[in-house]
Amino acid sequence: MKMTTPDKRIRTRLRALKHVLKDAKTNRLLTKLCEELKLNCSIADTQETVLWGPHINFPLQYPLSDNDIAYAILYTDQEKGELAADLINSLVSKDIEKKKIGNEVLGLYREINMIYDFSEKLSEKIEENAIAEMALTEASQIIGATHGMFLMHQAEADEVVLLAAFGEDDAREKNIAEQNHLLKELIKRGTSAIVDIERIQANPALRHLKAMMYAPLKVKNRTMGMVILGHADAKEFKAAELKLLTTIALQSAVAIESAQLFQKGLKAAQEREDAIKSIHQVSQKFVPTEFIKSLGKNRLTEVSLGDLAEKEVTVMFVDIREFTSISEGLSPKDNFLFINSFGRLAILFNSPLYLLSCLFR
Amino acid sequence: MIVDDESHIRMLIEQTLEDLEDEGVELLFAENGEQALELIQKEKPNLVFLDVMMPKMNGMEVCYKVKKELKLPDIYIILLTAKGQEVDRQKGLEMGADRYMTKPFDPDEMLSIAEEVLKR
């Protein structure tokens, strides 16, 4: 008989049967059972390929089945052979059960992998929009959705704004503006949910969707926004998918908070730098940079009490004749301007300003 | 052949590669280095997924013994290590490993690599 591909359910069971028959312990047990009961038996698949035993030329046949799906036949020469069939059936069912758990674990493992990858990619982003885009891309890939929105509640303006979106929807911006109050309420609630189809149909803004769910962007006790996923085809979002969306949303929220803190830190550092610059500019008016440089320092803050430098310098002394009587005839303002004009003269001669002050003792 | 001391990882890899069983590939298992080395000598598998961190002889040692001491270069060895231990990569390749994969592994990638290696 020609081999044809059996359907998947039979294939899974056949695979389990092969596992069981391959096991040395089972093999010994089966051989012993046949010996004790003084019977001969063989096992073959539905295509009569012998999987265990000598041949299939025995008068009796017992089907091996699991959940009413026959996957192989036990051929034997005695009615007691049914016991062997029962034993095999039970072992195969156990193996299938084990496989089923294995499959579920593999599914969970894939999920963990995706979340792991997502966190890794997220950690490279420090820009809010990029984080939002990425969260939506990942969510739509992992969960499967035709529409998505990443919404943020801006505290200063008390307004919900769109950070990123995907899927065809011409009225998106308009709907967000019109239903801002509702969105704010949902964000304030800070919960995640799969939306009932009746509620989707009742809202004209969601007319293009047949399924929808959302999850909050939560950090500690603060909800900063929400992620919404929608599907245009008849599809029901499952609890496991909502759990995934919630996880993605939580991770994104943490990333956004870090991004905000980073930006805040950057701004604070900039402000500090500006402040230091202006202080430096002010201090220069009192102690010229040239003077500090002559001490071998760059900044006034670097100079400490007792710092000195020895150098050979040329000093020009300027004495103003009858300064006392000149100054008596000047207003305080003119007096000040008069002295300062000698300061400019000093710069012309490239001499440190402080020397001038010595002249007006 | 799948070598890992953690039973859930063995189960995961078995599950990942189960479609290969329909094509006549036989899966073997070992839960430590010594067992692996014994089974490799006996069965001469075509492909070994070998975890690095294991009790009783680690994966690196097993790899070295198979490739350099037993001189079995045709046994394709893929070392598995936890993410973050990539520094071991160079060492693994020096020990004669053919390839490297990090855990958590991507099941689809693992299956396609196994298919590719076994088709040779």
XYZ file of C-alpha atoms in Angstrom:
481
model
C 0.000 0.000 0.000
C 1.269 3.441 -0.905
C 2.100 5.836 1.918
C -0.222 8.805 2.102
C 0.112 11.650 4.551
C -2.186 10.916 7.475
C -3.965 13.885 9.000
C -2.317 15.819 11.791
C -4.277 14.293 14.655
C -3.309 10.788 13.575
C 0.262 11.917 12.954
C 0.580 13.322 16.480
C -0.696 10.079 17.973
C 1.460 7.952 15.744
C 4.455 9.973 16.812
C 3.557 9.369 20.464
C 3.188 5.641 19.759
C 6.658 5.565 18.217
C 8.011 7.328 21.290
C 6.417 4.789 23.558
C 7.661 1.829 21.522
C 11.163 3.244 21.393
C 11.373 3.348 25.172
C 13.444 0.413 26.455
C 11.349 -0.038 29.596
C 8.094 -0.213 27.664
C 9.677 -2.634 25.257
C 10.687 -4.975 28.060
C 7.269 -4.686 29.657
C 5.473 -5.507 26.424
C 7.703 -8.488 25.683
C 7.241 -9.794 29.220
C 3.468 -9.346 28.989
C 3.340 -11.373 25.772
C 5.458 -14.105 27.323
C 3.369 -14.315 30.491
C 0.089 -14.387 28.605
C 1.551 -16.747 26.024
C 0.471 -14.666 23.067
C 1.978 -13.156 19.967
C 1.306 -9.643 18.915
C 2.422 -6.910 16.539
C 1.597 -3.271 16.157
C 1.204 -1.615 12.764
C 0.002 1.779 11.623
C -3.145 2.211 9.540
C -1.038 1.710 6.423
C -0.058 -1.718 7.815
C 3.581 -0.768 8.322
C 4.831 -2.882 11.214
C 6.086 -0.757 14.094
C 6.593 -3.485 16.673
C 6.541 -7.270 16.552
C 7.165 -9.849 13.811
C 4.305 -9.446 11.250
C 0.605 -8.740 11.031
C -0.598 -12.186 10.066
C -2.641 -12.729 13.220
C -6.374 -13.402 13.277
C -7.396 -10.750 15.825
C -7.184 -6.982 15.503
C -7.614 -4.368 18.219
C -7.574 -0.745 17.160
C -5.350 1.610 19.148
C -7.167 4.889 19.620
C -7.064 8.084 21.642
C -10.111 10.326 21.920
C -11.849 8.153 19.296
C -9.078 8.693 16.797
C -7.664 5.365 15.659
C -3.970 5.699 14.911
C -2.746 2.084 14.771
C -3.789 -1.549 15.076
C -2.631 -4.289 17.392
C -2.635 -7.682 15.687
C -2.665 -10.749 17.911
C -3.483 -14.425 18.056
C -5.371 -14.330 21.346
C -8.199 -12.355 22.917
C -5.985 -11.556 25.884
C -4.025 -9.428 23.449
C -6.565 -6.701 24.197
C -4.720 -6.148 27.481
C -1.586 -5.244 25.567
C -3.668 -2.853 23.442
C -5.036 -1.202 26.605
C -1.534 -0.802 28.009
C -0.257 0.798 24.805
C -3.275 3.079 24.613
C -2.769 4.281 28.123
C 0.957 4.940 27.588
C 0.295 6.775 24.347
C -2.353 8.973 25.976
C 0.159 9.879 28.667
C 2.760 10.760 26.047
C 0.252 12.915 24.161
C -0.628 14.674 27.379
C 3.041 15.350 28.007
C 3.424 16.719 24.479
C 0.463 19.001 24.992
C 2.052 20.490 28.082
C 5.324 20.764 26.164
C 3.548 22.689 23.458
C 2.010 25.081 25.943
C 5.375 25.640 27.576
C 6.896 26.323 24.164
C 4.148 28.875 23.509
C 4.953 30.611 26.789
C 8.650 30.454 25.989
C 8.006 32.225 22.682
C 6.061 34.910 24.544
C 8.892 35.416 27.019
C 11.325 35.663 24.115
C 9.231 38.346 22.455
C 8.938 40.364 25.641
C 12.654 39.942 26.228
C 13.447 41.220 22.722
C 11.001 44.054 23.157
C 12.604 45.188 26.436
C 16.011 45.023 24.857
C 14.926 47.158 21.906
C 13.070 49.553 24.223
C 16.152 50.167 26.314
C 17.857 51.664 23.265
C 15.149 54.289 22.823
C 15.143 57.585 24.674
C 12.566 59.397 22.633
C 8.859 59.192 23.506
C 7.563 58.942 19.954
C 10.025 56.216 19.075
C 8.933 54.222 22.134
C 5.272 54.607 21.193
C 5.910 53.551 17.588
C 7.838 50.536 18.724
C 5.255 49.435 21.282
C 2.568 49.491 18.587
C 4.701 47.648 16.041
C 5.539 44.923 18.548
C 1.986 44.655 19.842
C 0.564 44.291 16.346
C 3.181 41.697 15.428
C 2.866 39.607 18.564
C -0.864 39.877 19.067
C -2.141 40.660 15.599
C -4.262 43.764 15.046
C -5.269 46.003 12.152
C -5.511 49.211 14.168
C -3.682 50.709 17.101
C -3.235 53.939 19.021
C -0.774 55.076 21.644
C -2.362 57.851 23.690
C -0.817 60.071 26.330
C -2.527 62.266 28.894
C -0.720 65.588 29.109
C -1.126 66.889 32.624
C -0.455 70.615 31.958
C -3.031 70.922 29.184
C -5.256 68.187 30.726
C -5.627 66.725 27.288
C -5.226 63.308 25.668
C -2.927 63.391 22.647
C -1.891 60.807 20.076
C 1.755 59.742 20.145
C 1.598 57.019 17.495
C -0.962 55.050 15.496
C -1.385 52.497 12.732
C -4.256 51.276 10.561
C -6.593 53.106 8.191
C -8.789 55.668 9.975
C -9.387 59.093 8.402
C -11.295 60.428 11.375
C -8.758 59.440 14.026
C -7.598 62.923 15.050
C -11.135 64.273 14.977
C -12.462 61.408 17.089
C -9.700 61.784 19.647
C -10.534 65.481 19.972
C -14.254 64.837 20.237
C -13.997 61.929 22.676
C -11.158 63.394 24.726
C -13.286 63.371 27.846
C -14.093 59.662 27.508
C -10.448 58.798 26.847
C -9.368 60.816 29.877
C -11.838 58.895 32.007
C -10.521 55.564 30.726
C -6.933 56.591 31.388
C -7.832 57.807 34.862
C -9.382 54.415 35.605
C -6.048 52.765 34.800
C -7.442 49.343 33.954
C -7.153 47.088 30.942
C -10.104 45.438 29.205
C -11.458 43.705 26.139
C -14.325 45.851 24.871
C -17.719 44.188 24.243
C -18.841 44.105 20.639
C -22.076 45.942 21.605
C -20.077 48.805 23.042
C -17.883 48.967 19.941
C -20.937 49.116 17.711
C -22.581 51.746 19.909
C -19.669 54.173 19.404
C -19.685 55.716 15.900
C -15.943 56.425 16.189
C -15.284 52.684 16.296
C -17.481 51.732 13.378
C -14.549 50.344 11.415
C -13.650 47.871 14.195
C -15.038 44.491 15.154
C -12.787 43.869 18.141
C -10.962 46.126 20.546
C -8.952 46.059 23.745
C -6.867 48.521 25.704
C -4.244 48.598 28.428
C -3.024 51.449 30.658
C 0.433 53.039 30.551
C 1.090 52.791 34.236
C 4.108 53.665 36.339
C 3.718 53.139 40.071
C 0.302 54.638 40.807
C 0.293 57.082 37.939
C -1.433 56.325 34.632
C 0.111 58.440 31.886
C -1.883 57.117 28.959
C -3.136 54.001 27.207
C -2.514 51.655 24.301
C -5.499 50.583 22.213
C -5.529 47.712 19.727
C -8.352 47.049 17.298
C -9.239 44.557 14.610
C -11.311 45.246 11.519
C -12.131 41.574 11.025
C -14.363 39.443 13.187
C -11.888 38.329 15.835
C -12.176 38.016 19.537
C -9.237 39.179 21.575
C -8.350 36.574 24.194
C -7.439 37.083 27.838
C -3.870 35.914 27.111
C -3.572 38.588 24.402
C -4.808 41.272 26.767
C -2.204 40.107 29.264
C 0.467 40.513 26.597
C -0.766 43.983 25.658
C -0.753 44.956 29.335
C 2.838 43.765 29.643
C 3.892 45.720 26.554
C 2.084 48.805 27.881
C 3.758 48.530 31.291
C 7.200 48.195 29.748
C 6.528 51.157 27.460
C 5.312 53.260 30.372
C 8.543 52.632 32.262
C 10.560 53.464 29.135
C 8.596 56.686 28.623
C 9.133 57.703 32.206
C 12.862 57.133 31.837
C 12.796 59.148 28.610
C 11.023 61.988 30.408
C 13.454 61.857 33.314
C 16.328 61.846 30.859
C 14.959 64.912 29.068
C 14.357 66.603 32.417
C 17.901 65.806 33.515
C 19.247 67.132 30.250
C 17.295 70.382 30.668
C 18.441 70.797 34.270
C 22.058 70.247 33.256
C 21.688 72.856 30.502
C 20.224 75.345 32.965
C 23.036 74.730 35.417
C 25.586 75.250 32.705
C 23.951 78.540 31.661
C 23.932 79.728 35.278
C 27.597 78.907 35.721
C 28.407 80.745 32.507
C 26.670 83.916 33.636
C 28.312 83.796 37.074
C 31.634 83.470 35.310
C 30.852 86.461 33.128
C 29.941 88.559 36.189
C 33.037 87.557 38.131
C 35.203 88.580 35.182
C 34.068 92.173 35.673
C 35.671 92.211 39.109
C 38.663 89.978 38.544
C 39.891 89.946 34.926
C 40.720 86.623 33.279
C 44.226 87.909 32.501
C 44.888 88.256 36.202
C 43.738 84.708 36.954
C 45.756 83.409 34.028
C 48.834 85.091 35.419
C 48.441 82.813 38.450
C 48.387 79.820 36.106
C 44.645 79.170 36.643
C 41.664 79.152 34.322
C 38.851 80.073 36.656
C 38.339 82.233 39.684
C 37.057 79.160 41.566
C 40.412 77.477 41.122
C 42.254 80.208 42.934
C 42.809 79.642 46.626
C 44.150 81.888 49.367
C 47.936 82.308 49.182
C 48.303 81.347 45.500
C 51.098 83.313 43.941
C 53.215 83.519 40.837
C 56.618 85.098 40.323
C 57.254 86.760 36.980
C 59.333 89.445 35.406
C 56.945 92.176 34.328
C 57.029 95.684 32.999
C 54.994 98.103 35.027
C 53.850 101.481 33.863
C 52.891 103.928 36.555
C 50.532 106.687 35.614
C 49.923 109.485 38.041
C 47.211 112.001 37.450
C 48.203 115.423 38.353
C 45.940 117.107 40.877
C 43.547 114.209 40.899
C 42.130 115.189 44.279
C 41.005 118.624 43.146
C 39.789 117.279 39.776
C 37.693 114.695 41.503
C 36.259 117.222 43.908
C 34.885 119.134 40.940
C 33.238 116.084 39.384
C 29.936 114.410 40.167
C 30.304 110.847 41.498
C 29.146 109.475 38.102
C 31.611 111.571 36.078
C 34.310 110.714 38.541
C 33.656 107.043 37.986
C 33.654 107.383 34.182
C 36.879 109.378 34.380
C 38.700 106.641 36.300
C 37.315 103.941 34.051
C 38.650 105.754 30.981
C 42.121 105.118 32.410
C 41.189 101.469 32.610
C 40.739 101.411 28.821
C 44.079 103.157 28.466
C 45.634 100.420 30.577
C 44.262 97.773 28.183
C 45.837 99.695 25.329
C 49.189 99.232 27.016
C 48.395 95.603 27.704
C 48.887 96.033 31.427
C 46.824 94.326 34.114
C 43.975 96.524 35.238
C 44.708 96.098 38.886
C 47.874 98.153 38.538
C 45.765 101.173 37.822
C 43.881 100.846 41.030
C 47.199 101.271 42.813
C 47.431 104.766 41.378
C 44.364 106.027 43.133
C 45.208 105.333 46.695
C 20.882 15.003 20.214
C 19.814 17.406 22.918
C 22.064 17.946 25.921
C 20.911 20.145 28.778
C 20.708 19.635 32.524
C 17.407 21.487 32.726
C 14.528 19.200 31.853
C 12.277 22.016 30.682
C 14.886 23.141 28.167
C 15.177 19.570 26.867
C 11.413 19.488 26.560
C 11.362 22.832 24.759
C 13.974 21.767 22.243
C 12.231 18.435 21.740
C 8.993 20.283 21.089
C 10.726 22.689 18.733
C 12.239 19.870 16.690
C 9.307 17.482 16.792
C 8.353 17.979 13.143
C 11.736 16.538 12.202
C 10.701 13.233 13.766
C 8.190 12.762 10.947
C 11.056 12.986 8.501
C 12.810 10.127 10.226
C 15.055 12.111 12.553
C 15.610 10.424 15.878
C 15.984 12.620 18.934
C 18.361 11.587 21.699
C 18.747 13.177 25.113
C 21.403 13.568 27.747
C 21.257 15.534 30.972
C 24.919 16.040 31.738
C 28.285 16.143 30.037
C 29.387 12.613 30.903
C 26.172 11.090 29.684
C 26.409 13.168 26.530
C 29.938 12.050 25.762
C 29.005 8.396 26.233
C 25.958 8.691 24.011
C 27.826 10.630 21.338
C 30.462 7.897 21.101
C 27.808 5.210 20.920
C 25.294 6.813 18.589
C 27.420 9.268 16.546
C 24.620 11.787 16.129
C 24.616 14.169 13.145
C 23.795 17.199 15.240
C 24.217 18.030 18.928
C 22.636 20.944 20.762
C 24.997 21.240 23.689
C 24.393 23.402 26.729
C 27.566 24.995 28.102
C 26.782 25.249 31.815
C 26.214 21.721 33.078
C 27.270 19.624 36.057
C 29.696 16.701 35.502
C 31.756 18.036 32.626
C 30.531 21.214 30.981
C 29.624 21.653 27.344
C 32.991 23.179 26.403
C 34.816 20.095 27.656
C 32.428 17.733 25.905
C 32.910 19.705 22.715
C 36.700 19.609 23.020
C 36.736 15.876 23.710
C 34.466 15.090 20.765
C 36.196 17.306 18.254
C 39.838 17.199 19.328
C 40.352 13.994 21.322
C 37.887 11.583 19.753
C 38.455 13.267 16.399
C 34.845 13.262 15.319
C 34.740 16.445 13.226
C 31.586 15.413 11.358
C 29.433 15.680 14.437
C 27.972 19.157 14.126
C 27.985 20.824 17.531
C 25.926 23.870 18.430
C 26.762 25.325 21.827
C 23.952 26.867 23.857
C 24.665 29.573 26.406
C 22.618 31.988 28.410
C 22.423 35.504 27.102
C 25.095 37.752 28.535
C 27.751 35.070 28.373
C 28.723 35.972 24.830
C 32.334 36.367 25.943
C 32.472 32.592 25.905
C 31.789 32.621 22.212
C 35.418 32.775 21.148
C 36.342 30.076 23.633
C 33.579 27.840 22.339
C 34.784 28.197 18.788
C 38.326 27.423 19.914
C 36.998 24.228 21.480
C 35.849 23.237 18.022
C 32.151 24.137 18.147
C 30.549 24.651 14.737
C 28.041 27.186 15.849
C 26.737 29.161 18.739
C 23.242 29.950 19.974
C 22.122 32.010 22.948
C 19.331 31.166 25.348
C 16.544 32.159 25.339
C 16.743 30.660 21.852
C 14.355 31.479 19.055
C 12.478 28.216 18.303
C 11.973 29.037 14.610
C 15.642 29.823 14.157
C 16.626 26.624 15.933
C 14.383 24.489 13.731
C 15.659 26.022 10.513
C 19.289 25.586 11.577
C 18.626 21.943 12.479
C 16.933 21.363 9.112
C 19.805 23.010 7.286
C 22.478 20.970 9.116
C 20.648 17.659 8.815
C 20.043 18.109 5.085
C 23.772 18.157 4.386
